[in-house]
XYZ file of C-alpha atoms in Angstrom:
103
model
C 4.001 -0.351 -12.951
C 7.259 -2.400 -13.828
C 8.603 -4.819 -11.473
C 11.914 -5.519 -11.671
C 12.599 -8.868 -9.468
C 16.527 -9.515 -8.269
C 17.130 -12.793 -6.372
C 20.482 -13.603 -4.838
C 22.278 -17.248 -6.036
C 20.955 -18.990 -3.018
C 17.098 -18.293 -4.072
C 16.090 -20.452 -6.704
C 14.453 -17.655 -8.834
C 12.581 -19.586 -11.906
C 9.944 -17.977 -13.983
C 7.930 -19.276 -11.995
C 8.644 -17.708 -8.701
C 8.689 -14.391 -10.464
C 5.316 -14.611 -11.739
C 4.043 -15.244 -8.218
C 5.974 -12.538 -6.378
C 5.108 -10.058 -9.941
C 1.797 -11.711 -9.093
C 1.758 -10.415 -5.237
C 3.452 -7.059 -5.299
C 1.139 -6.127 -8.095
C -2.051 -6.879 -6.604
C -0.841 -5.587 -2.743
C -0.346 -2.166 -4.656
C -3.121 -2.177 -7.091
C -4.371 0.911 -5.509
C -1.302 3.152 -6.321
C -0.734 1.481 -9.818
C -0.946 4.996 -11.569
C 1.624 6.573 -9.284
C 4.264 4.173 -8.618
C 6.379 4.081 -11.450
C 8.590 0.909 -10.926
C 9.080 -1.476 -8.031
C 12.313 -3.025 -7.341
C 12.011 -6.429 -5.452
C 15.158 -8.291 -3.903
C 14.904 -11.382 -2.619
C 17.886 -13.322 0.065
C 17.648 -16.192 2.643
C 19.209 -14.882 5.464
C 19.893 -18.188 6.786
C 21.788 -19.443 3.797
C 25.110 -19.329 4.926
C 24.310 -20.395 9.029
C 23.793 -23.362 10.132
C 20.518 -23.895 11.293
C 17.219 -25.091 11.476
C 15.970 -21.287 10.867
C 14.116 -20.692 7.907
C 14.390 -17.039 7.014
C 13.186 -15.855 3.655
C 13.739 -11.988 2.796
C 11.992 -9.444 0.213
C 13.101 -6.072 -0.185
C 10.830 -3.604 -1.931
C 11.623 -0.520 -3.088
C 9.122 1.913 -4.769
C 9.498 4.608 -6.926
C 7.041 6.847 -7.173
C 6.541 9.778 -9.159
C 7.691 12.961 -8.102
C 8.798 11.384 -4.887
C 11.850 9.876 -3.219
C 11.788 5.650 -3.365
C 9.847 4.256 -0.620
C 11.944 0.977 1.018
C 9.695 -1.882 2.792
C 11.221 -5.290 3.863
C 10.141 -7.786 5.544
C 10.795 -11.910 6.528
C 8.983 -15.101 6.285
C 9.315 -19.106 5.816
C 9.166 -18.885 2.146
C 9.654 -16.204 -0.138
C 6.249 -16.060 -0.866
C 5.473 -15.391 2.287
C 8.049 -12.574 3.054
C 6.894 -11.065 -0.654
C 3.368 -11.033 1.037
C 4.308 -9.288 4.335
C 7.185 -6.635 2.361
C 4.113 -5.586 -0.121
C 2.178 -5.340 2.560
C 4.398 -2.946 4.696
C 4.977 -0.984 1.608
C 0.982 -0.446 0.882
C 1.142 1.000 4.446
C 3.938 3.228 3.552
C 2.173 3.966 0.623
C -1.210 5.132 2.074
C 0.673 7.394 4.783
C 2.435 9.096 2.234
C -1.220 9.291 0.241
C -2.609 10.820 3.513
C 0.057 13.080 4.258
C -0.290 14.436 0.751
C -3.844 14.245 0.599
């Protein structure tokens, strides 16, 4: 599984961040390792430009799998950490109701 990690300018994205959210999204989807063929991450605060005392971290996944259209999960949280965690979460879900559909 490749993950390929895009962060926009206001997310400090060091290689150190993206070894934690490689980190995440690869163990959340561990279980479809052999079928999902590449997993596109992108990462925004969607409080950057507003001023506010909001926190709002964002991680878009999106999943390709073989033989199958991309599956999209997103998702929020006060770090990006945290909104990796609850995106590759979402997506495992999507994941194993495509799996049962199929199955």
């Amino acid at each position: 599984m490749h993950i390929e990690i895009n962060a926009e300018r206001s997310i400090q994205c060091d290689a150190a961040l993206s070894l934690r959210v490689d980190e995440l999204v690869r163990s959340r989807l561990a279980p479809f390792a052999d079928r999902v063929i590449r997993v596109d991450a992108g990462l925004s605060d969607w409080c950057a430009d507003i001023e506010t005392d909001n926190v709002g971290k964002r991680c878009v996944l999106q999943a390709q799998l073989a033989g199958h259209e991309p599956v999209i999960a997103d998702d929020t949280g006060e770090t990006i950490e945290q909104a990796t965690n609850n995106a590759s979460k979402a997506m495992l879900e999507q994941l194993q109701h495509l799996a049962s559909r199929k199955g």
